[in-house]
XYZ file of N, CA, C and O in Angstrom:
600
model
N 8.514 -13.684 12.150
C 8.087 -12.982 10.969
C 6.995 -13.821 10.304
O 7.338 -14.930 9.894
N 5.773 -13.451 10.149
C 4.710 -14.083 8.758
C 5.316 -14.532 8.091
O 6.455 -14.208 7.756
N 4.410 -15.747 7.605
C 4.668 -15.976 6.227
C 4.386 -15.391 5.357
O 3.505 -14.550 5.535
N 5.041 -15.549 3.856
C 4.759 -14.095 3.211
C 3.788 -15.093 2.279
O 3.046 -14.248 1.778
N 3.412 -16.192 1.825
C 2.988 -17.596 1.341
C 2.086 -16.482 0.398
O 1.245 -15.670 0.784
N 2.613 -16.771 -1.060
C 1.788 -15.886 -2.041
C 0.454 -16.418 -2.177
O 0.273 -17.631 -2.275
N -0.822 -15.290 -2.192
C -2.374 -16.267 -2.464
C -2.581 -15.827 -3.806
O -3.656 -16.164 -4.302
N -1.849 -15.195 -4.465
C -2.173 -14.597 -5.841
C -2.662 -15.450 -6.535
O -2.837 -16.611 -6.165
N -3.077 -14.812 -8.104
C -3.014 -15.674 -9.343
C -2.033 -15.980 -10.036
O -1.364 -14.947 -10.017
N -1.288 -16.999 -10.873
C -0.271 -16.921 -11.009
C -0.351 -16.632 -12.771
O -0.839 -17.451 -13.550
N 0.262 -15.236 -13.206
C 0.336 -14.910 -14.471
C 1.713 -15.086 -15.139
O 1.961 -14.636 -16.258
N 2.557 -15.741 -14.414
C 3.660 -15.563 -15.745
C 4.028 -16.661 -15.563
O 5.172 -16.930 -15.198
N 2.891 -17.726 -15.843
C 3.618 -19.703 -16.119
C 2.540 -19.656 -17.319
O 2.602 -20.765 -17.849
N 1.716 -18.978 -17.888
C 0.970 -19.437 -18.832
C 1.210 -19.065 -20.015
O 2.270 -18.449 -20.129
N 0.348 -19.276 -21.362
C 0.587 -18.371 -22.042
C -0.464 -18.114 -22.171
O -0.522 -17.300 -23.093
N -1.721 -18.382 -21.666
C -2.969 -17.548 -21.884
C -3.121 -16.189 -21.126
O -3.935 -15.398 -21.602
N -2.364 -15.788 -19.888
C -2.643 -14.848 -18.984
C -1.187 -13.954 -19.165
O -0.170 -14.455 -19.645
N -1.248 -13.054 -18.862
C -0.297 -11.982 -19.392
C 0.437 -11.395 -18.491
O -0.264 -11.186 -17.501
N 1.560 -11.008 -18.339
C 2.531 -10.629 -17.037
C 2.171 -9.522 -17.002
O 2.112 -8.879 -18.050
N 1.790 -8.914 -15.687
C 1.144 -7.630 -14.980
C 2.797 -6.808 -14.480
O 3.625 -6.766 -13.571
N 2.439 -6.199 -15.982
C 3.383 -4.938 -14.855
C 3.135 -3.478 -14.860
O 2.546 -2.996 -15.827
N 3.577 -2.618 -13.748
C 3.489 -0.992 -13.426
C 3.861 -0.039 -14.695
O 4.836 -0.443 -15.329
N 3.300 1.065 -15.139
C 3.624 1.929 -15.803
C 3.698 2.999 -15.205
O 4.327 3.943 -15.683
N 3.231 3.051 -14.339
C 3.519 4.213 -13.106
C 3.222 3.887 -11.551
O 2.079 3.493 -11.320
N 3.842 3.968 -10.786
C 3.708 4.198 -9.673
C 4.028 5.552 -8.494
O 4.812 6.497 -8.575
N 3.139 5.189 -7.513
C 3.025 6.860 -6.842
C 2.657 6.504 -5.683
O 1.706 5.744 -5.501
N 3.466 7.081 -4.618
C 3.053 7.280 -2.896
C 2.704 8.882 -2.580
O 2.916 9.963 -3.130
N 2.240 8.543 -1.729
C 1.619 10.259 -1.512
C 0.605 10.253 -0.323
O 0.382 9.280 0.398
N -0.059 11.663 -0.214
C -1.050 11.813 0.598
C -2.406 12.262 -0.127
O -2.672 13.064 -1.021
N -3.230 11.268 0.767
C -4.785 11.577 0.211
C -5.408 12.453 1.469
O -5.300 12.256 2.679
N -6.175 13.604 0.660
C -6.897 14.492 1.622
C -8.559 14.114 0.953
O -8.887 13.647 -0.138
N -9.345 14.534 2.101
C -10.708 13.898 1.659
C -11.457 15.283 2.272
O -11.373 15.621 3.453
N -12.315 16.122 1.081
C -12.751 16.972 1.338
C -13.921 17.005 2.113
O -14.343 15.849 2.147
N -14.809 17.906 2.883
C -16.249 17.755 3.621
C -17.118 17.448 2.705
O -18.211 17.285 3.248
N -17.183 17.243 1.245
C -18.261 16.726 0.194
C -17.426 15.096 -0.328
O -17.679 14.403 -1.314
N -16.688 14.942 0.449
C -16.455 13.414 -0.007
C -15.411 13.010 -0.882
O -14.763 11.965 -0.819
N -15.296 14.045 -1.804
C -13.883 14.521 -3.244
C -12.558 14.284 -2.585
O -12.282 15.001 -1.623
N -11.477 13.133 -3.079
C -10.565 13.099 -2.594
C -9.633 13.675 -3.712
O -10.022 13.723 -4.879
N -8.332 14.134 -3.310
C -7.157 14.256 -3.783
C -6.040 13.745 -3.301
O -6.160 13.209 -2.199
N -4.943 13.742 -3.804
C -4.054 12.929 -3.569
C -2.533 13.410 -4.467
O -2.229 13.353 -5.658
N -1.778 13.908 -3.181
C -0.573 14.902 -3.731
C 0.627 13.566 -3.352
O 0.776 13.016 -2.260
N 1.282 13.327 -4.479
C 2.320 12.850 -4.305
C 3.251 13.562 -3.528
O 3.200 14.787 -3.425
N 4.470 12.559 -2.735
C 5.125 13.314 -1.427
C 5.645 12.055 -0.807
O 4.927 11.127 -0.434
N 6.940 12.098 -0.727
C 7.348 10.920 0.102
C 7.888 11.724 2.102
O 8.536 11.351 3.080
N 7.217 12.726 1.744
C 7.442 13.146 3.186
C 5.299 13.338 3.705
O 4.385 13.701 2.966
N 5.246 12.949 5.069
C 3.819 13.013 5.153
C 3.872 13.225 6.547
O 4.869 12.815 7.140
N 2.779 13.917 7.310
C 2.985 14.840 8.591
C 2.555 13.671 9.072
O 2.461 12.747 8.264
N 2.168 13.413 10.600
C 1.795 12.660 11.532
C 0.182 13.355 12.212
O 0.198 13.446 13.440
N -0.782 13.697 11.709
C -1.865 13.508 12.186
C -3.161 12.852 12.131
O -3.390 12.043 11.233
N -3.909 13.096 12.897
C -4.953 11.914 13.788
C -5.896 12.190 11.920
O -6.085 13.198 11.239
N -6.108 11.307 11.806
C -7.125 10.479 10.407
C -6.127 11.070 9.297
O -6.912 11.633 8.533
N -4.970 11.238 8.834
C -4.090 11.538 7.732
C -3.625 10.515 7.201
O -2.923 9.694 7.790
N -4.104 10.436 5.571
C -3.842 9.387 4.850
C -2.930 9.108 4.051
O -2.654 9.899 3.148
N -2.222 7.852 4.213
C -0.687 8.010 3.198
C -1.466 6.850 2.445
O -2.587 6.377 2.634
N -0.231 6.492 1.302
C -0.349 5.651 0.417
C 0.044 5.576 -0.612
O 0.789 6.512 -0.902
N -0.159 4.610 -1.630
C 0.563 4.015 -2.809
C -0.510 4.170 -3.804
O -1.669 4.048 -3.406
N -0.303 4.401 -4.937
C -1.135 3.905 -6.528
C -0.476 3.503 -7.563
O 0.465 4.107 -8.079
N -0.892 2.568 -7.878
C -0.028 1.802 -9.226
C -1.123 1.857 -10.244
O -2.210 1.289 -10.133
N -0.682 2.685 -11.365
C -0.975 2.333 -12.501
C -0.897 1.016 -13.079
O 0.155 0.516 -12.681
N -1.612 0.101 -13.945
C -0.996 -1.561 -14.203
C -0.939 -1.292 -16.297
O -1.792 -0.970 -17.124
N 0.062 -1.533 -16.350
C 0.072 -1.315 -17.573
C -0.632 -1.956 -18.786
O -0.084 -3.043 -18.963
N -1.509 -1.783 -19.611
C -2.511 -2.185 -20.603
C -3.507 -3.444 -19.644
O -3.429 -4.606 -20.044
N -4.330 -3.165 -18.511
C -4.538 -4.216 -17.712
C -5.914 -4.124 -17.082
O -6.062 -3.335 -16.149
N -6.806 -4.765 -17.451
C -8.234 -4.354 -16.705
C -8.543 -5.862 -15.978
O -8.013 -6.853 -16.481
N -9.378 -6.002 -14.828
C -9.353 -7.537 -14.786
C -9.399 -7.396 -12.993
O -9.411 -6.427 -12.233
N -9.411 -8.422 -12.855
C -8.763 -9.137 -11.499
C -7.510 -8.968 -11.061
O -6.721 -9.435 -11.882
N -7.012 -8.531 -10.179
C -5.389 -8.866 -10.165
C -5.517 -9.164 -8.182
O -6.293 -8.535 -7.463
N -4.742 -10.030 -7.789
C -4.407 -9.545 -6.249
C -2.314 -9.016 -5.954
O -1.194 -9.364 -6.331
N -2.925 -8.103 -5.135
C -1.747 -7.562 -4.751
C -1.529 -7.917 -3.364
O -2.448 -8.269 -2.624
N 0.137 -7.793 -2.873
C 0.374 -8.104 -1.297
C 1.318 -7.020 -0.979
O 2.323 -6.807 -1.656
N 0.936 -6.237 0.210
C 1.464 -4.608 0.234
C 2.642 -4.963 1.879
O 2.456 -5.025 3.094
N 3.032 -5.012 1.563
C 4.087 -5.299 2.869
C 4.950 -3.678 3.336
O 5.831 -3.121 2.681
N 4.285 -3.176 4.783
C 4.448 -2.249 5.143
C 5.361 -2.214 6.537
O 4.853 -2.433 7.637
N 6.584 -1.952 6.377
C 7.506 -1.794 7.297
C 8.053 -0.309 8.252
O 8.835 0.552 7.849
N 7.289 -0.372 9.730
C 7.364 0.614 10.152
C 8.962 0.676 11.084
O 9.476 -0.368 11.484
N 9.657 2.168 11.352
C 10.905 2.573 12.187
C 10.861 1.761 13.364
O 11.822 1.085 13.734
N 9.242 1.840 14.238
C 9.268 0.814 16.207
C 7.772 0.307 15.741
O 6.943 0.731 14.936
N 7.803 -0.229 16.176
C 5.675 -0.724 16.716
C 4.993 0.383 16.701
O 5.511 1.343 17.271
N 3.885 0.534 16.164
C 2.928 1.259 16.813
C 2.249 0.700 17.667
O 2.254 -0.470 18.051
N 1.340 2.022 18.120
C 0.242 1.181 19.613
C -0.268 0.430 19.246
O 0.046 -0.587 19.866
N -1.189 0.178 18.290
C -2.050 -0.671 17.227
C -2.242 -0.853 15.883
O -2.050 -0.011 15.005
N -2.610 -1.927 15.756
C -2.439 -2.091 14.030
C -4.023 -2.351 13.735
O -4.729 -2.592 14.715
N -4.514 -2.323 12.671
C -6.358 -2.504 12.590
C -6.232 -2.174 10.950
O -5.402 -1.530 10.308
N -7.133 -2.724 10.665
C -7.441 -2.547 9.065
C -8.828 -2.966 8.908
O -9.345 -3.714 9.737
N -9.673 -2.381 7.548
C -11.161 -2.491 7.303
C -11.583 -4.230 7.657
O -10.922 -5.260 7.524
N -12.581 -4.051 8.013
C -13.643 -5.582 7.739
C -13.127 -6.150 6.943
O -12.853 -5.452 5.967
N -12.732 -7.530 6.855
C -12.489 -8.843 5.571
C -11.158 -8.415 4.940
O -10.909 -8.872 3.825
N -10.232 -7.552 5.549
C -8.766 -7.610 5.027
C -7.704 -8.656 5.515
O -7.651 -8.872 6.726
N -7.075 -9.148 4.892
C -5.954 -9.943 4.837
C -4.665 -8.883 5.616
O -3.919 -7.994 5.204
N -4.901 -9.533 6.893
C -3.182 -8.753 7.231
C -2.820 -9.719 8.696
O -3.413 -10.236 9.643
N -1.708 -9.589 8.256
C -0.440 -10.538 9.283
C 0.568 -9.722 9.592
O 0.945 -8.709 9.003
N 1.014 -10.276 10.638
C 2.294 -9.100 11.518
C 3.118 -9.888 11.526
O 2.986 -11.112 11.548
N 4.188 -9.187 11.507
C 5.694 -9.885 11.969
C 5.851 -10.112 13.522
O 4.944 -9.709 14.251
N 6.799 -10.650 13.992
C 6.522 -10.924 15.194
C 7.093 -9.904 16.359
O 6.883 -9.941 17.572
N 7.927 -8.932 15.543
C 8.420 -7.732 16.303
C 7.306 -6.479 16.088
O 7.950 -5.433 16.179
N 5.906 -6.192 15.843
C 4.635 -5.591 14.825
C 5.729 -4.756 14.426
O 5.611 -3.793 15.184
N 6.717 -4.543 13.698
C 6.533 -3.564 12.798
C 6.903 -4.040 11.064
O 7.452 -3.306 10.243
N 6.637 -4.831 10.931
C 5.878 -5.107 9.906
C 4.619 -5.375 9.421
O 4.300 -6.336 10.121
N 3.844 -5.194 8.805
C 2.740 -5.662 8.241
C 2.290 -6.206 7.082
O 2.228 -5.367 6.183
N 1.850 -7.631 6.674
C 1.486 -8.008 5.250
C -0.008 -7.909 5.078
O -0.695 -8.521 5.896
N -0.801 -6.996 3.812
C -1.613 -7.073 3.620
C -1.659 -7.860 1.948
O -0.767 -7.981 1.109
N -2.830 -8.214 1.944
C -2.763 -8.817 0.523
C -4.712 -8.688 0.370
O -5.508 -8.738 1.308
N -5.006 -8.532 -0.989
C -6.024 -8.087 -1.560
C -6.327 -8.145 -2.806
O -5.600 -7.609 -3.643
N -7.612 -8.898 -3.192
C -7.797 -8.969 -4.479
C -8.992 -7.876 -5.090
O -10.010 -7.690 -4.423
N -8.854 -7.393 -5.995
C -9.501 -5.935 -6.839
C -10.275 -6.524 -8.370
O -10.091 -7.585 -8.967
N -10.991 -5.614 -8.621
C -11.402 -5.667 -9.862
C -10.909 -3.955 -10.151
O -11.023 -3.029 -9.347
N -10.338 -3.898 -11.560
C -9.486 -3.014 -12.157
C -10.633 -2.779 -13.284
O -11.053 -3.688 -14.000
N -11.049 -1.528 -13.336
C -11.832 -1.470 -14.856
C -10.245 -0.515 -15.723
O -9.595 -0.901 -16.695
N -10.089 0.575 -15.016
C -8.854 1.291 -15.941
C -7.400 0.815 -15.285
O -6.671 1.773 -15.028
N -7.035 -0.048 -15.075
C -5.582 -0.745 -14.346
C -5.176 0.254 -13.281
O -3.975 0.525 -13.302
N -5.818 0.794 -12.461
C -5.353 1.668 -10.751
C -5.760 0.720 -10.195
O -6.884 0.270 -10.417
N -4.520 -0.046 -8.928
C -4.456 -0.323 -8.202
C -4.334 0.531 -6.665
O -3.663 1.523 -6.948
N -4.575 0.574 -5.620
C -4.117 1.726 -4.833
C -4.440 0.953 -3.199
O -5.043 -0.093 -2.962
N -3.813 1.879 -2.296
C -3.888 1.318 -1.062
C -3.663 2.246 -0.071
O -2.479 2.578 -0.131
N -4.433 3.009 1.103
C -4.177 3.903 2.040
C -4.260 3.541 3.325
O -5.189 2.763 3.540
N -3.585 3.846 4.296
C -3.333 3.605 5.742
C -4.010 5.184 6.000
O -3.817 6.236 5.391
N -4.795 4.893 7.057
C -4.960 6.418 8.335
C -4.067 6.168 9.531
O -3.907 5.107 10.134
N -3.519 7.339 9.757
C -2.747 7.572 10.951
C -3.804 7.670 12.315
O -4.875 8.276 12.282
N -3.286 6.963 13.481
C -4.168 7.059 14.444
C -3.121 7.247 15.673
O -1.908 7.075 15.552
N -3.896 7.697 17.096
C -2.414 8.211 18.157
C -1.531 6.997 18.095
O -2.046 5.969 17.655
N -0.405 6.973 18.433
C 0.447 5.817 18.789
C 0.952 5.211 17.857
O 1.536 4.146 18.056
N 0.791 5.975 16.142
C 1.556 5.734 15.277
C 3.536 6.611 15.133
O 3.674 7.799 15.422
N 4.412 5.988 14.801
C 5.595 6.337 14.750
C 5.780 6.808 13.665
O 5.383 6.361 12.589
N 6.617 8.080 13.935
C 7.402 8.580 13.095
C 8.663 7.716 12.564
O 8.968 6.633 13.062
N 9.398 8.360 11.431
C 10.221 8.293 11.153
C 10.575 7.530 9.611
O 9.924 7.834 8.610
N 11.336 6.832 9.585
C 11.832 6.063 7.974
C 10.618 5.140 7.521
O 10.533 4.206 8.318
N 9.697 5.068 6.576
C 9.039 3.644 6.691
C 9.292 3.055 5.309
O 10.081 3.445 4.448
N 8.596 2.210 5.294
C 8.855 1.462 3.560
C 7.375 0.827 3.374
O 6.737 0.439 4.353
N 6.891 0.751 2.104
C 6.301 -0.130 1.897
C 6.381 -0.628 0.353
O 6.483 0.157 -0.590
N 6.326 -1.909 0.236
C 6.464 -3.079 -1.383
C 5.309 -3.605 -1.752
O 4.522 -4.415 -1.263
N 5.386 -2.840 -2.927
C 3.940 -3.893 -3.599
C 4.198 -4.923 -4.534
O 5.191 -4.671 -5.216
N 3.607 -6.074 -4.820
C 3.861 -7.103 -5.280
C 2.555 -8.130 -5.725
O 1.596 -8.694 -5.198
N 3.040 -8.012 -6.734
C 1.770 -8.945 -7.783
C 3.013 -10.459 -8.324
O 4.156 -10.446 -8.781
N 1.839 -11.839 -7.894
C 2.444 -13.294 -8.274
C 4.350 -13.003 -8.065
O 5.266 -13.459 -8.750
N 4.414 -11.965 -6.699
C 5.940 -12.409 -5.718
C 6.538 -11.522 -6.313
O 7.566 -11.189 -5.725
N 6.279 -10.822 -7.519
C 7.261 -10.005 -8.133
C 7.006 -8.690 -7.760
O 5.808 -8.414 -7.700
N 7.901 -7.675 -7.454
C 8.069 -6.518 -6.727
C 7.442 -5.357 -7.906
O 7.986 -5.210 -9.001
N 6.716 -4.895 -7.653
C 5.791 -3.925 -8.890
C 5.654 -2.537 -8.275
O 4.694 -1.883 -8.681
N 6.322 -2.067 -7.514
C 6.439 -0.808 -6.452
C 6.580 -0.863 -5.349
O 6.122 -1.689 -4.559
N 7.575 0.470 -5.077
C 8.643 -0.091 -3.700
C 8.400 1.912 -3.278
O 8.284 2.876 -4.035
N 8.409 1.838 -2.213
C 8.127 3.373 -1.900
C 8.791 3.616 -0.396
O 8.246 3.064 0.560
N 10.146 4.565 -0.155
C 10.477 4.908 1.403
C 10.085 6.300 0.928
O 10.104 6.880 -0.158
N 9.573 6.731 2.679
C 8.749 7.564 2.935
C 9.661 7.887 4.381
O 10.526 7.149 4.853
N 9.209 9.179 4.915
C 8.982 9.748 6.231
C 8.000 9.980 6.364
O 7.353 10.602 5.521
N 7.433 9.484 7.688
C 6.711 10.332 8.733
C 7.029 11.285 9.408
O 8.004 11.041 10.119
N 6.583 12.399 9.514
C 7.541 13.988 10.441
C 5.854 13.931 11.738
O 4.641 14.056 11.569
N 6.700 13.695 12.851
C 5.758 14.404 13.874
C 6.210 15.699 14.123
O 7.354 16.148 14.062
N 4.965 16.338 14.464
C 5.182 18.332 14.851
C 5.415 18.357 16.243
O 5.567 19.470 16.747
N 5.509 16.808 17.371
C 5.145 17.292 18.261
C 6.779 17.822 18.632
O 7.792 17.492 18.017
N 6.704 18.611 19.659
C 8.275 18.888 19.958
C 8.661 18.169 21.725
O 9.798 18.253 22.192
């Protein structure tokens, strides 16, 4: 298993910096229209097809700034492959079905957020994923994946 070794900032040993926490959180699916316009329907159930986007958004409560988050995504078996954008932070467990990503943001209105695309050789079934700002758990989301195939 990775180390989970926090790279955050650390906000709750000071008293100048302020403890970051959620006022809302939300998993769901993002659809991305042919002009670029996304939406995004909350749903802890999400189908299994080729470029279909799941994911998390955290509201951060009274919070604009810097923050880094570490999104630890636990899949049912392995998928075929794991891949994430240019210059992301991610580590596997040593069985892949875990994944730690971690990422630092600039927040103008406190949304934090994070989406995976489905690609062939992704698994169905139970998944989880935890978000976490300086180790502390700030949204926790189980989900299904439903494949159509029969």
């Amino acid at each position: 298993m990775p180390s989970l070794a926090d790279n955050s900032r650390r906000t709750d040993n000071s008293s100048n910096t302020q403890l970051i926490t959620a006022s809302k959180a939300e998993f769901g699916v993002l659809r991305v229209d042919p002009q670029g316009q996304s939406s995004f329907t909350p749903s802890t159930r999400v189908l299994l097809y080729q470029s279909g986007k799941y994911g998390w958004r955290i509201q951060l409560k009274n919070y604009r700034g810097q923050v880094t988050w570490r999104e630890v995504l636990r899949l049912p078996k392995p998928p075929e492959t794991w891949a994430t954008e240019d210059g992301e932070s991610l580590s596997l467990s040593a069985d892949s079905m875990q994944a730690v990503t971690t990422r630092t943001v600039y927040t103008t209105d406190g949304t934090i957020e994070n989406f995976w695309t489905m690609v062939p050789g992704d698994p169905g079934g139970q998944h989880q994923i935890q978000v976490y700002i300086d180790n502390r758990l700030i949204g926790a989301f189980d989900f299904e994946v439903i494949s159509l195939k029969k």
